[in-house]
XYZ file of C-alpha atoms in Angstrom:
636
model
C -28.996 38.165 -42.209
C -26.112 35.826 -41.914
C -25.230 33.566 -44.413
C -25.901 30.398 -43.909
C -23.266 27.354 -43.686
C -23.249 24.279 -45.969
C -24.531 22.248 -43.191
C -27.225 24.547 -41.945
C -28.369 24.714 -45.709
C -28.163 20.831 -46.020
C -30.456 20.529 -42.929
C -32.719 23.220 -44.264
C -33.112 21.416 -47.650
C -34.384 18.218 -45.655
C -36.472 19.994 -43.647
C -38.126 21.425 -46.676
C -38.234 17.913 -48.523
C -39.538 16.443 -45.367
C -43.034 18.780 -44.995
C -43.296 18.481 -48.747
C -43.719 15.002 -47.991
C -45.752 15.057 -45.230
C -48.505 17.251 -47.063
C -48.524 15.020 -50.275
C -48.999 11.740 -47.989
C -52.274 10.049 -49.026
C -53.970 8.141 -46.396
C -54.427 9.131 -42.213
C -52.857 5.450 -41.145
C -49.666 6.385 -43.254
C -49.601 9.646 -41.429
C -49.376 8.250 -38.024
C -45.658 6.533 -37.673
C -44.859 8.071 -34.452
C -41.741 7.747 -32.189
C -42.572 4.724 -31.408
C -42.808 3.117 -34.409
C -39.666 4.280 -34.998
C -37.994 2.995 -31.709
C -39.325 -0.381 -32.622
C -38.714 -0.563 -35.965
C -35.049 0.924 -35.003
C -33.933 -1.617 -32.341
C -35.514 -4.467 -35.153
C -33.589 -3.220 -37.365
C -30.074 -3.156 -35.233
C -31.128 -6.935 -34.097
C -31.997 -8.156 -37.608
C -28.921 -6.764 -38.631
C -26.689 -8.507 -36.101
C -28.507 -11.646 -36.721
C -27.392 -11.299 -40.254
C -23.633 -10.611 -39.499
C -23.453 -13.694 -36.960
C -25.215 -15.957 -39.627
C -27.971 -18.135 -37.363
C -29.574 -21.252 -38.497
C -32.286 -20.415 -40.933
C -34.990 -21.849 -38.539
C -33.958 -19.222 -35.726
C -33.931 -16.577 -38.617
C -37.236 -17.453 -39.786
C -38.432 -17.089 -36.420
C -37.042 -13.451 -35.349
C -38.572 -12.550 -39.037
C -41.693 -13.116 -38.667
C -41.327 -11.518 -34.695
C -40.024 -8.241 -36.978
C -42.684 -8.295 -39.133
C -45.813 -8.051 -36.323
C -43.704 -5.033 -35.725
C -44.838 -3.096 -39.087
C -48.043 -5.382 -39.512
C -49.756 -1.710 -39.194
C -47.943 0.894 -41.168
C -48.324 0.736 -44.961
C -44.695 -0.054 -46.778
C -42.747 0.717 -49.793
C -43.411 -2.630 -51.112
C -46.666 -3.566 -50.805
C -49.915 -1.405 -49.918
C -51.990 -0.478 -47.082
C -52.401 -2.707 -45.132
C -50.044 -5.451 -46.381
C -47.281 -6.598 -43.591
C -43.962 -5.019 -44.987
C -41.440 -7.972 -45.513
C -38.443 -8.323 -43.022
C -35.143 -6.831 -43.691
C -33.206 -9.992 -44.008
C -35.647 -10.463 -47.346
C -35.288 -6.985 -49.077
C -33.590 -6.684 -52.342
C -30.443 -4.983 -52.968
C -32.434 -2.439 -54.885
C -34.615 -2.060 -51.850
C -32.200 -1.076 -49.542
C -30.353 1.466 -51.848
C -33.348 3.479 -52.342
C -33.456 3.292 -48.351
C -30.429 4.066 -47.940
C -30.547 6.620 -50.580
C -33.781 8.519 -49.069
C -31.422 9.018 -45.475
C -28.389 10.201 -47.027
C -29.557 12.829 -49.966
C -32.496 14.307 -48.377
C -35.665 12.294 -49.361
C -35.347 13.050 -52.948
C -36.625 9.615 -53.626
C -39.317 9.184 -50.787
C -42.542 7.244 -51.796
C -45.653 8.186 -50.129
C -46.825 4.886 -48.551
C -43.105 4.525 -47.226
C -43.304 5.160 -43.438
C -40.034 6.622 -41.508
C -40.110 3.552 -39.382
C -39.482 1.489 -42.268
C -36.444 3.409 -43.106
C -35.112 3.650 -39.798
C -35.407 -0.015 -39.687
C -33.567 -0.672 -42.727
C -30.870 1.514 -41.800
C -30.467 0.546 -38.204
C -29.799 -2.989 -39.854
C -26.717 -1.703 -40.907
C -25.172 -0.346 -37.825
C -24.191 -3.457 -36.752
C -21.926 -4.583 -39.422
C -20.516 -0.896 -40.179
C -19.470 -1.502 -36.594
C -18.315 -5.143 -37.203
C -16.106 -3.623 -39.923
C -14.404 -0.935 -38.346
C -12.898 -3.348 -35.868
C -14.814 -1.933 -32.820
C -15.177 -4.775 -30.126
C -18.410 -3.915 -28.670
C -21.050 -4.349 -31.364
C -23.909 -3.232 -29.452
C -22.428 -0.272 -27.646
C -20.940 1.058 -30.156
C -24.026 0.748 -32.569
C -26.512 2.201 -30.079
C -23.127 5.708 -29.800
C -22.808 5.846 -33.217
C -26.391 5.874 -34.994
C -28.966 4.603 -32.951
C -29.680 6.785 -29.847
C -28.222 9.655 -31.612
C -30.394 9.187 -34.711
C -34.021 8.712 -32.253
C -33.180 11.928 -30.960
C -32.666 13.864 -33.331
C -35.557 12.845 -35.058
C -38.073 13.251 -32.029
C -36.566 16.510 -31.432
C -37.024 17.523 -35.106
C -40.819 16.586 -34.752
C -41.591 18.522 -31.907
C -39.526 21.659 -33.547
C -41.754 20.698 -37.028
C -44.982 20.846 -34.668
C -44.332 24.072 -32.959
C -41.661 25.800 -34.471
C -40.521 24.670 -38.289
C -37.987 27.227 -38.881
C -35.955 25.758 -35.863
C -36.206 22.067 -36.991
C -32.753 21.915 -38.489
C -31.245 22.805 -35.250
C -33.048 20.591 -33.311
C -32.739 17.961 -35.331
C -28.986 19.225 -34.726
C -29.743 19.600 -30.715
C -30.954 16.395 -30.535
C -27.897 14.154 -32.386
C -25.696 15.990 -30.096
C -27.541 15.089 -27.069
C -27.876 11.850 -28.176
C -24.472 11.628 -28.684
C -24.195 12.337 -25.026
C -26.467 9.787 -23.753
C -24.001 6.545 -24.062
C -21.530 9.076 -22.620
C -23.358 9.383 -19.578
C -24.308 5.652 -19.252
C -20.993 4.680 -19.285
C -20.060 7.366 -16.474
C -23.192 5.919 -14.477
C -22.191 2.507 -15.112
C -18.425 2.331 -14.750
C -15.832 -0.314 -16.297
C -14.684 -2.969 -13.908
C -11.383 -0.928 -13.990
C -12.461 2.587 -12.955
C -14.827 0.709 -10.203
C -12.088 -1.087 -8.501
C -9.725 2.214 -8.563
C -13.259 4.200 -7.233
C -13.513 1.682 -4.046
C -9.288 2.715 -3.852
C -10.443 6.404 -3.848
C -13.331 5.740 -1.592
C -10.728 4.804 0.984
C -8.930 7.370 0.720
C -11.327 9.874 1.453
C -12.595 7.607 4.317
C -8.975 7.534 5.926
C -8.394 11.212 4.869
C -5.594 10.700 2.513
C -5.306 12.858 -0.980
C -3.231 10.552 -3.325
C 0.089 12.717 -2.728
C -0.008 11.833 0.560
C -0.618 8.367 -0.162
C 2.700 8.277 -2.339
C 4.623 9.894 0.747
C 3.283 7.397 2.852
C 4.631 4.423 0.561
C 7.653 5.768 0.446
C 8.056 6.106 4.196
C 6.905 2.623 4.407
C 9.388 0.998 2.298
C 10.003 -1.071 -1.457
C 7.881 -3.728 0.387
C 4.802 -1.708 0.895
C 1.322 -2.029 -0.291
C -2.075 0.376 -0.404
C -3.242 -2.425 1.682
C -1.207 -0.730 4.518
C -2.110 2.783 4.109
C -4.672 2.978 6.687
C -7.549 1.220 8.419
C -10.030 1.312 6.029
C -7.696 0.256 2.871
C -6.900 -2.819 5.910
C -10.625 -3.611 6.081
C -11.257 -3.261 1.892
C -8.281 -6.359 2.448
C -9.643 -7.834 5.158
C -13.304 -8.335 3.645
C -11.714 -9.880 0.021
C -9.209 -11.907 1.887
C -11.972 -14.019 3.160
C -14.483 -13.918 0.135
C -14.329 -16.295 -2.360
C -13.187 -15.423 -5.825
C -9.478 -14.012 -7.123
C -9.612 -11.353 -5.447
C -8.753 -13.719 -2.318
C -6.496 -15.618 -4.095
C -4.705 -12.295 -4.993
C -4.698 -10.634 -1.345
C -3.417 -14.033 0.494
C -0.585 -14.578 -1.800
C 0.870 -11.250 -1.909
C 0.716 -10.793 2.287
C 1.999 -14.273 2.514
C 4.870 -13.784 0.460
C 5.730 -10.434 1.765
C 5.273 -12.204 5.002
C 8.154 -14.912 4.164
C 10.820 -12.550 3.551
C 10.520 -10.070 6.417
C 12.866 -11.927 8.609
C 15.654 -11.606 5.439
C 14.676 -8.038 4.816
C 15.435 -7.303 8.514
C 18.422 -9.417 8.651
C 19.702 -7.389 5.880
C 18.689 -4.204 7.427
C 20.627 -5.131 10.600
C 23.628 -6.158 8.918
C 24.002 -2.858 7.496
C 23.453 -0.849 10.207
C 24.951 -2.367 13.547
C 27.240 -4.087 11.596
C 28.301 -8.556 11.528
C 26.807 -10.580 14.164
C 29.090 -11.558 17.089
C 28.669 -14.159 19.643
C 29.264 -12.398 22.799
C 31.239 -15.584 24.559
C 33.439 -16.169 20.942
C 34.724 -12.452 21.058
C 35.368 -12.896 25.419
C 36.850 -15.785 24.771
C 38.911 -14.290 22.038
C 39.629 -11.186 24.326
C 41.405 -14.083 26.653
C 43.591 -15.250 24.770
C 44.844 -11.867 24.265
C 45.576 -11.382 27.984
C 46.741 -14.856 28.264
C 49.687 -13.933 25.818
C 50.423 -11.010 28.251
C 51.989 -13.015 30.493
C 55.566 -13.641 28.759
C 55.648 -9.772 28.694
C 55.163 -9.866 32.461
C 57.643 -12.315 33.147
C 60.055 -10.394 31.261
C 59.265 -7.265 33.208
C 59.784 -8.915 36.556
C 63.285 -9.800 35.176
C 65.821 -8.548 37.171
C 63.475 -6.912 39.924
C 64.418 -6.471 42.990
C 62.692 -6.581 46.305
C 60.446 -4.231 47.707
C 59.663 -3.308 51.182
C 55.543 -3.935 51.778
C 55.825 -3.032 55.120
C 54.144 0.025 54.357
C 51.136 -1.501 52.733
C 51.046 -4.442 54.984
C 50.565 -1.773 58.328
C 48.263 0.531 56.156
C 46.560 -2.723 55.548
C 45.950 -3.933 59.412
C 44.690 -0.660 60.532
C 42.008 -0.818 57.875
C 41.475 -4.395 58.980
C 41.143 -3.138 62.772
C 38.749 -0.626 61.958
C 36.548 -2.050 59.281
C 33.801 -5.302 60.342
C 32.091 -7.485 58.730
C 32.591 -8.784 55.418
C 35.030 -5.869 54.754
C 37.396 -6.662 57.175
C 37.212 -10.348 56.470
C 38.003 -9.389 52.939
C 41.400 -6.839 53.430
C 42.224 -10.027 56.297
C 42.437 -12.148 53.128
C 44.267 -9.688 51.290
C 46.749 -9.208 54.302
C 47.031 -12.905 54.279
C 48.526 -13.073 50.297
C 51.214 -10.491 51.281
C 53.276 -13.093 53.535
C 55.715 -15.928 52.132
C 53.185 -18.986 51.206
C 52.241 -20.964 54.778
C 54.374 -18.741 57.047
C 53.322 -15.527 59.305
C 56.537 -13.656 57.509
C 55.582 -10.426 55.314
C 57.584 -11.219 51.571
C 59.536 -8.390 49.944
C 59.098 -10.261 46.438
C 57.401 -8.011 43.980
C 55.945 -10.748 42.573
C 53.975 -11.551 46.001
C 52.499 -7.769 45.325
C 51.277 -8.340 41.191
C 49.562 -11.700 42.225
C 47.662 -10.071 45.108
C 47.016 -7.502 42.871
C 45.302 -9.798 40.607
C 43.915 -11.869 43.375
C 41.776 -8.661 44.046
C 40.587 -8.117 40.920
C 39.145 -11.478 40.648
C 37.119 -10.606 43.922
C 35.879 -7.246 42.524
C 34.500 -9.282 39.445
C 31.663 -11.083 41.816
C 31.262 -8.344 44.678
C 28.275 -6.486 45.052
C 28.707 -5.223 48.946
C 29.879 -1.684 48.071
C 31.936 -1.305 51.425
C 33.733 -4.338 49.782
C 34.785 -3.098 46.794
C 35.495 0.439 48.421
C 38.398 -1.581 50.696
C 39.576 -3.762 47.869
C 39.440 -0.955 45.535
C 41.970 0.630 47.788
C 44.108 -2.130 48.675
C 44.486 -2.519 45.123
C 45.652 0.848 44.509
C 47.895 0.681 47.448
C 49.342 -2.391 45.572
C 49.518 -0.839 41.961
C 51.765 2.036 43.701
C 54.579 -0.422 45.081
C 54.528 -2.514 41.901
C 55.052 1.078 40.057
C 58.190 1.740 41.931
C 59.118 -1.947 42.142
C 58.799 -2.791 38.545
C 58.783 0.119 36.655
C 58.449 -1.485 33.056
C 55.094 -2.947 34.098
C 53.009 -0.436 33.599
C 53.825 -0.452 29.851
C 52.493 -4.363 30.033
C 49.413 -2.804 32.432
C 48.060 -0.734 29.723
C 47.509 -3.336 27.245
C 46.460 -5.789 29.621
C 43.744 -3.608 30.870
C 42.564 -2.193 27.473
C 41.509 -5.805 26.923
C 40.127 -5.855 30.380
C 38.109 -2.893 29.343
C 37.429 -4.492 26.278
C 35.775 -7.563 28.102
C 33.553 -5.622 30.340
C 32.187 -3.280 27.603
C 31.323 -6.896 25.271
C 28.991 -7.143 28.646
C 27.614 -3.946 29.143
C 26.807 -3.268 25.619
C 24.218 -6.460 25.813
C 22.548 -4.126 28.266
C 21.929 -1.122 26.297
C 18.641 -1.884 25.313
C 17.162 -3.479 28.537
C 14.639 -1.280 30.263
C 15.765 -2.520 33.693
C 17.664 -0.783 36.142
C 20.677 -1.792 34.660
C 20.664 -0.528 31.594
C 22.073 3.002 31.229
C 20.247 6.393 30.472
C 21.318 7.533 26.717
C 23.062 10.110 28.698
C 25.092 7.860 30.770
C 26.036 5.937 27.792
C 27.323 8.639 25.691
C 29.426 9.505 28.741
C 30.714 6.227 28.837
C 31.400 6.072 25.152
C 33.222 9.527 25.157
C 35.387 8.170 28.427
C 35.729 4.793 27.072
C 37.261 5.970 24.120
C 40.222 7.890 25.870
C 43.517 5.852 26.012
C 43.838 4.465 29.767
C 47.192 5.197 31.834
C 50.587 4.509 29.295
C 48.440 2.846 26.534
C 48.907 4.878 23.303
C 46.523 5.427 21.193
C 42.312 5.467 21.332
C 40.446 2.853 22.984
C 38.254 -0.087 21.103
C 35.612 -0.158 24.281
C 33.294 2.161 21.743
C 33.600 -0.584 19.361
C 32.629 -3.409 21.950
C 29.628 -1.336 23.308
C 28.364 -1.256 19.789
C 29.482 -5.809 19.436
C 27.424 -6.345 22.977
C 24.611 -4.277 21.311
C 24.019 -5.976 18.142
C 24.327 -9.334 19.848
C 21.546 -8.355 21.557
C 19.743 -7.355 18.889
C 20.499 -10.732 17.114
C 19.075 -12.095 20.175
C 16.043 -10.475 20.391
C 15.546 -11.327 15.843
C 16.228 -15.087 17.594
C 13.858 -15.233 19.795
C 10.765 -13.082 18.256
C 10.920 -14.428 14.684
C 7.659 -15.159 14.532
C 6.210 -11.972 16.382
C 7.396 -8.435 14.704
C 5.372 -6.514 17.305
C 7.742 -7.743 19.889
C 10.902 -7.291 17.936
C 9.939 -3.819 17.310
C 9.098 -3.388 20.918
C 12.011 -4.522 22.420
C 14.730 -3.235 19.952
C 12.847 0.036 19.384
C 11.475 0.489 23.059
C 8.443 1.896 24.104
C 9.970 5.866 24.331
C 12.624 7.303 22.823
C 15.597 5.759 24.947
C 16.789 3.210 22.505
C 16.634 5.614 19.543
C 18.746 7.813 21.061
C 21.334 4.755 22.354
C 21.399 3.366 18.832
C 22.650 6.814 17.712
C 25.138 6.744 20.379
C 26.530 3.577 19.506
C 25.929 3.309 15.154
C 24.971 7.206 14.547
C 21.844 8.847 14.008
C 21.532 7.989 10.263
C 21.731 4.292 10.945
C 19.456 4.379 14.123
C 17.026 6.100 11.990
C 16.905 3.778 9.202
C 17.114 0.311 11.125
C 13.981 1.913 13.684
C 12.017 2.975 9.938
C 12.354 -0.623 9.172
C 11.315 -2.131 12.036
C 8.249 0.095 12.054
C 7.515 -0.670 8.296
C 7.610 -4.383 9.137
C 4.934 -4.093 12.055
C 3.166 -2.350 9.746
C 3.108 -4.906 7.208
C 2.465 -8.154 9.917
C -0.515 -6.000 11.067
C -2.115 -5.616 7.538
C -1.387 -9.858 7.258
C -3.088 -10.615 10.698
C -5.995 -7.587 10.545
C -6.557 -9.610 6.649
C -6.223 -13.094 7.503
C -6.617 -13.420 11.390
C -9.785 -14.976 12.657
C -10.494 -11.352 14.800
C -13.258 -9.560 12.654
C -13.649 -6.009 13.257
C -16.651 -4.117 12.397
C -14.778 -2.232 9.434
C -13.919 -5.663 8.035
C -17.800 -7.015 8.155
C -18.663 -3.229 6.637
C -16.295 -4.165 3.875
C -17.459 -7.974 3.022
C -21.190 -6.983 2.977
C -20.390 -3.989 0.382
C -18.174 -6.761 -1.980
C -20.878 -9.389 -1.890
C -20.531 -11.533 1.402
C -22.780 -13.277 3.003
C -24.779 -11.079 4.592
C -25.244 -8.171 1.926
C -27.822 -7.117 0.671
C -31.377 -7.083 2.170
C -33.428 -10.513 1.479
C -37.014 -10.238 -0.124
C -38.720 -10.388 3.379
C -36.771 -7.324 4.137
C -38.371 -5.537 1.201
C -41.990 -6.926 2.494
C -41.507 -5.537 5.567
C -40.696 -1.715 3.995
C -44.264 -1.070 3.684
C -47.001 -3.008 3.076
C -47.763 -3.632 -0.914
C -45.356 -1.388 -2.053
C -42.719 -3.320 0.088
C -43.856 -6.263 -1.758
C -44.192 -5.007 -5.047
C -40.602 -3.614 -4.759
C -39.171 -6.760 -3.272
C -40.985 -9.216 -6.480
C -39.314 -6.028 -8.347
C -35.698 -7.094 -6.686
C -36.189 -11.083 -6.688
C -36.972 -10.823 -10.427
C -33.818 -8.641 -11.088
C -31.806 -10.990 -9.218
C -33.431 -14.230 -10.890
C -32.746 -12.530 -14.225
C -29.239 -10.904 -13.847
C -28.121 -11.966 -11.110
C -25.241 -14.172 -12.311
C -23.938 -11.280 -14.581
C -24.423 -8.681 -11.592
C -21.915 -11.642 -9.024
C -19.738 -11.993 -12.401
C -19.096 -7.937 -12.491
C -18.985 -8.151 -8.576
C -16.477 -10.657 -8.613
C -14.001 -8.705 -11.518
C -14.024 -5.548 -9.192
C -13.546 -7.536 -6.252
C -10.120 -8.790 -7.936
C -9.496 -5.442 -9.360
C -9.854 -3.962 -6.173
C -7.850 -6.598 -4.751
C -5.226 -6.262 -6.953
C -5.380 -1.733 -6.557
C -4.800 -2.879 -2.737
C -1.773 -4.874 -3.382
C -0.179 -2.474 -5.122
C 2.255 0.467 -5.254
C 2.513 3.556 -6.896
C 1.027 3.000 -9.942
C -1.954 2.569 -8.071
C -1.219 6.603 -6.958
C -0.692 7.448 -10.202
C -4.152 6.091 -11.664
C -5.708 8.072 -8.358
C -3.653 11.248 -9.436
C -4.794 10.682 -13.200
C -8.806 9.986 -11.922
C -8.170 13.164 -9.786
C -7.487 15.623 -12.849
C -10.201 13.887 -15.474
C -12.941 13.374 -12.546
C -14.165 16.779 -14.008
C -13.873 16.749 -17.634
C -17.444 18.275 -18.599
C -16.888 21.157 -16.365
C -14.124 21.943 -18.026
C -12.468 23.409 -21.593
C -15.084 20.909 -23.034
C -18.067 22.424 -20.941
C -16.986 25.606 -22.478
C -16.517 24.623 -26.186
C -19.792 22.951 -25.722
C -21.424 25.864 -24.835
C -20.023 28.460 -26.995
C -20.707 26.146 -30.010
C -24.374 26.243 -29.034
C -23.994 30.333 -28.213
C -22.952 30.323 -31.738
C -26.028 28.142 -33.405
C -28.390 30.072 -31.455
C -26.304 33.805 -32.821
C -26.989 32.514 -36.565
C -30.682 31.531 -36.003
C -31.195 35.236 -34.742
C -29.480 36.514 -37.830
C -31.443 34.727 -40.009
């Protein structure tokens, strides 16, 4: 046989002491304390006691004392006879309560015969309250009813039914039954959550709903930017912030302050985005205007070139010119008569051999090309001009040095232009492959200019002029700025790159799409549209229309319809203002789970790994400890 352990002998020894007791008890009415006796006189006891350690007004006290005493009216006590009401605990001597106290803690040795175990369990249950008090617990009650009460009732109604049918094994289900006991508070507070773990379960129930594990939920913040929120995470965490947006109570407050504010600075967040990916604003007509100038201080340089020129037979062009005109009709030939027109001295029919004659014709035609749409147009003027460009080459041979500059800035000018058209969707706007051709060409150095072009550099100005534009005039509407800056394909993605690389593209689309993101959480939680997700939401949290009214219950069934809706109209009468109260703190601690980041992943990732614990190591040292109970029982 094994040998037994201290406590196993300990338990034994009351055992013993307790049917000792139980056979030398004179009297049937002091053998029949039963369970209930003791859960009466136990929760008397824990009352009386807290009574004592909040000190009431001696009429209130007089009143719960003589409600305790009906309690024992029947049961014989320690300090009277049968028959006499046992006097309440607040009135019990010091001396009283030792020997009570005594009796629990060494095993009965001083048990009376007309004491009843209710008694006792009274007196000691008066205690619990102010042992808790002591120890610096804060909930009086709760704790109480963990650390003696519900353990203590079980153990001793397991201990009864062991003493009934099997005596040897009343130690260890006296054992059993603490332990279970034990359990019990631990398993009401997992039924009935704190207002803490409830709001972080409705955060977890949306999860699941949207399919999300909480990794996934930190990637997705992360994608979505500093600024982000759980609120934005998908459509059900939108309608959990919908519904509390428009219910009264912090949690409101809390959900219409943080979208509002986040709200406020997305026009500065974008600004600051843009800034640092396209680069400082330009006004389009500033940087043209400054382009110019440029060419306007070009024309000292020409003058000097022409210094010293001498003249130049046009004949050549001038003939090349008439056949052209002979051959050509309509608004072509009106246009190279025009041209044939500027060769000749000013008001006279004679052709001039000035060089001079030839650069301002020159230029003459490039102010017609500007505005000219008919393509047989430009094709003539395009080769007049050429025609022209040739004899000024051999004329003035210093000019072309004073040509390249002159037409980098020209090139300059037109790219300010095109680049504002980048991002159209019209016909106008070029494919991403035509751009980065245009880029790669625009970039080479043009005829004696040395050195690479800037027309990359105003393709990218014209761009993010436009895109200042578009910020302008959509401040109020992020769906529309995203749409028009970001397109509806691909096709601006891929221009952005062309013009700011692929890094920056990337970055300044991400934050466009984490802003429409965020403006659609603020209008799906504070719009007047109210989706069925949303109504889902406010009925669950306590709106208006949740819950079913007592006519509802009526209506389930006949009487027992009724009987459970007077069951549901007395609960709510009752505790209904502490059930809105706990409504209303998970409401705001959901609200305030929704508004958050990723600490609110965290607590998910924390709840994920402890949403088991019992089946668990803990499961398992449970279990073996009870394997090992049940091995030294056998050995006995």
């Amino acid at each position: 046989m094994a040998e037994m352990t201290p406590e196993q002998q300990q338990a034994l020894a009351i055992a013993s002491a307790r049917l000792r007791l139980k056979q030398s008890q004179v009297g049937q009415e002091q053998q029949q304390s039963t369970a209930m006796d003791m859960l009466k006189s136990a929760g008397s006891g824990v009352a009386q006691g807290a009574l004592d350690l909040v000190g009431l007004p001696g009429t209130i006290q007089n009143a719960f004392d003589q409600g305790f005493s009906k309690i024992t009216d029947d049961v014989a006590s320690l300090w009277g006879g049968k028959g006499v009401p046992a006097p309440p605990p607040s009135q019990l001597s010091g001396e009283q309560l030792r020997k009570g106290v005594s009796y629990l803690t060494s095993g009965a040795t001083e048990y009376k015969p007309e004491t009843t175990a209710g008694e006792y369990t009274q007196t000691a249950a008066s205690f619990v309250p102010g042992a808790v008090a002591l120890g610096g617990s804060g909930n009086i009650i709760g704790n109480a009813l963990k650390l003696g009460v519900v353990p203590g009732l079980t153990s001793e109604g397991a201990g009864k039914l062991a003493h009934e049918y099997a005596p040897s094994l009343e130690p260890y289900a006296r054992f059993a039954g603490a332990v279970a006991g034990g359990l019990i508070p631990a398993g009401l507070r997992a039924m009935v959550p704190t207002v803490k773990e409830a709001g972080l379960a409705e955060i977890a129930k949306a999860a699941a709903a949207d399919n999300l594990s909480p990794q996934q939920m930190g990637q997705k913040l992360d994608n979505l930017g500093p600024k982000s929120m759980v609120a934005d995470l998908g459509p059900n965490f939108q309608g959990q912030t919908g519904a509390l947006a428009n219910l009264p109570g912090k949690s409101n407050e809390t959900i219409r302050t943080a979208l509002n504010e986040r709200h406020v600075g997305a026009n500065t967040r974008l600004a600051q985005t843009i800034d640092e990916t396209t680069g400082r604003n330009i006004v389009p007509s500033e940087i043209q205007a400054e382009i110019g100038a440029n060419q306007a201080s070009f024309d000292p340089l020409y003058r000097e070139a022409f210094r010293g020129a001498r003249p130049y037979n046009i004949e050549p062009i001038a003939s090349a010119l008439e056949a052209d005109i002979s051959r050509l009709r309509g608004p072509a030939q009106a246009r190279l008569r025009q041209v044939r027109g500027m060769l000749n001295i000013a008001d006279s029919n004679v052709l001039s051999t000035d060089p001079g004659v030839m650069f301002q014709t020159r230029q003459a035609i490039d102010g017609l090309l500007k505005t000219e749409v008919d393509p047989k147009v430009i094709s003539a003027l395009t080769e007049a001009r050429q025609m022209l460009d040739d004899g000024l080459t051999r004329a003035v041979p210093r000019i072309k040095e004073v040509d390249a500059g002159y037409a980098e800035l020209a090139r300059q000018n037109e790219a300010v232009t095109r680049g504002q058209q980048v991002l159209d969707s019209g016909r106008t706007a070029p494919r991403p492959s035509e751009l980065a051709a245009e880029v790669e060409q625009g970039v080479q150095p043009q005829g004696m200019q040395i050195g690479p072009s800037a027309v990359p550099l105003r393709l990218s100005q014209g761009a993010r002029a436009e895109i200042d534009r578009i910020v302008g005039t959509n401040s109020n509407d992020i769906a529309a700025m995203n749409r028009l800056i970001k397109g509806e394909g691909d096709w601006n993605r891929q221009r952005l790159s062309t013009l700011f690389g692929e890094e920056k593209a990337n970055r300044l689309i991400q934050v466009l799409d984490n802003e429409k993101v965020y403006a659609g959480t603020r209008d799906f939680a504070l719009g007047n549209s109210v989706s069925a997700n949303r109504l889902q939401y406010q009925r669950q949290y306590g709106g208006g229309s949740s819950g079913m009214n007592i006519s509802d219950y009526y209506g389930a069934g006949g009487l027992p319809g009724a009987v459970r809706g007077t069951a549901v109209k007395l609960a709510r009468a009752l505790f209904g203002k502490a059930i809105d109260a706990r409504q209303q703190a998970i409401n705001a601690e959901t609200a305030k789970n929704l508004t958050g980041q990723k600490a609110v992943v965290d607590a998910l990732l924390q709840r994920q790994l402890q949403g088991n614990r019992l089946a668990g190591p803990a499961k398992a040292a449970l279990a073996q400890a009870l394997l090992d109970q049940r091995r030294r029982l056998e050995g006995q």
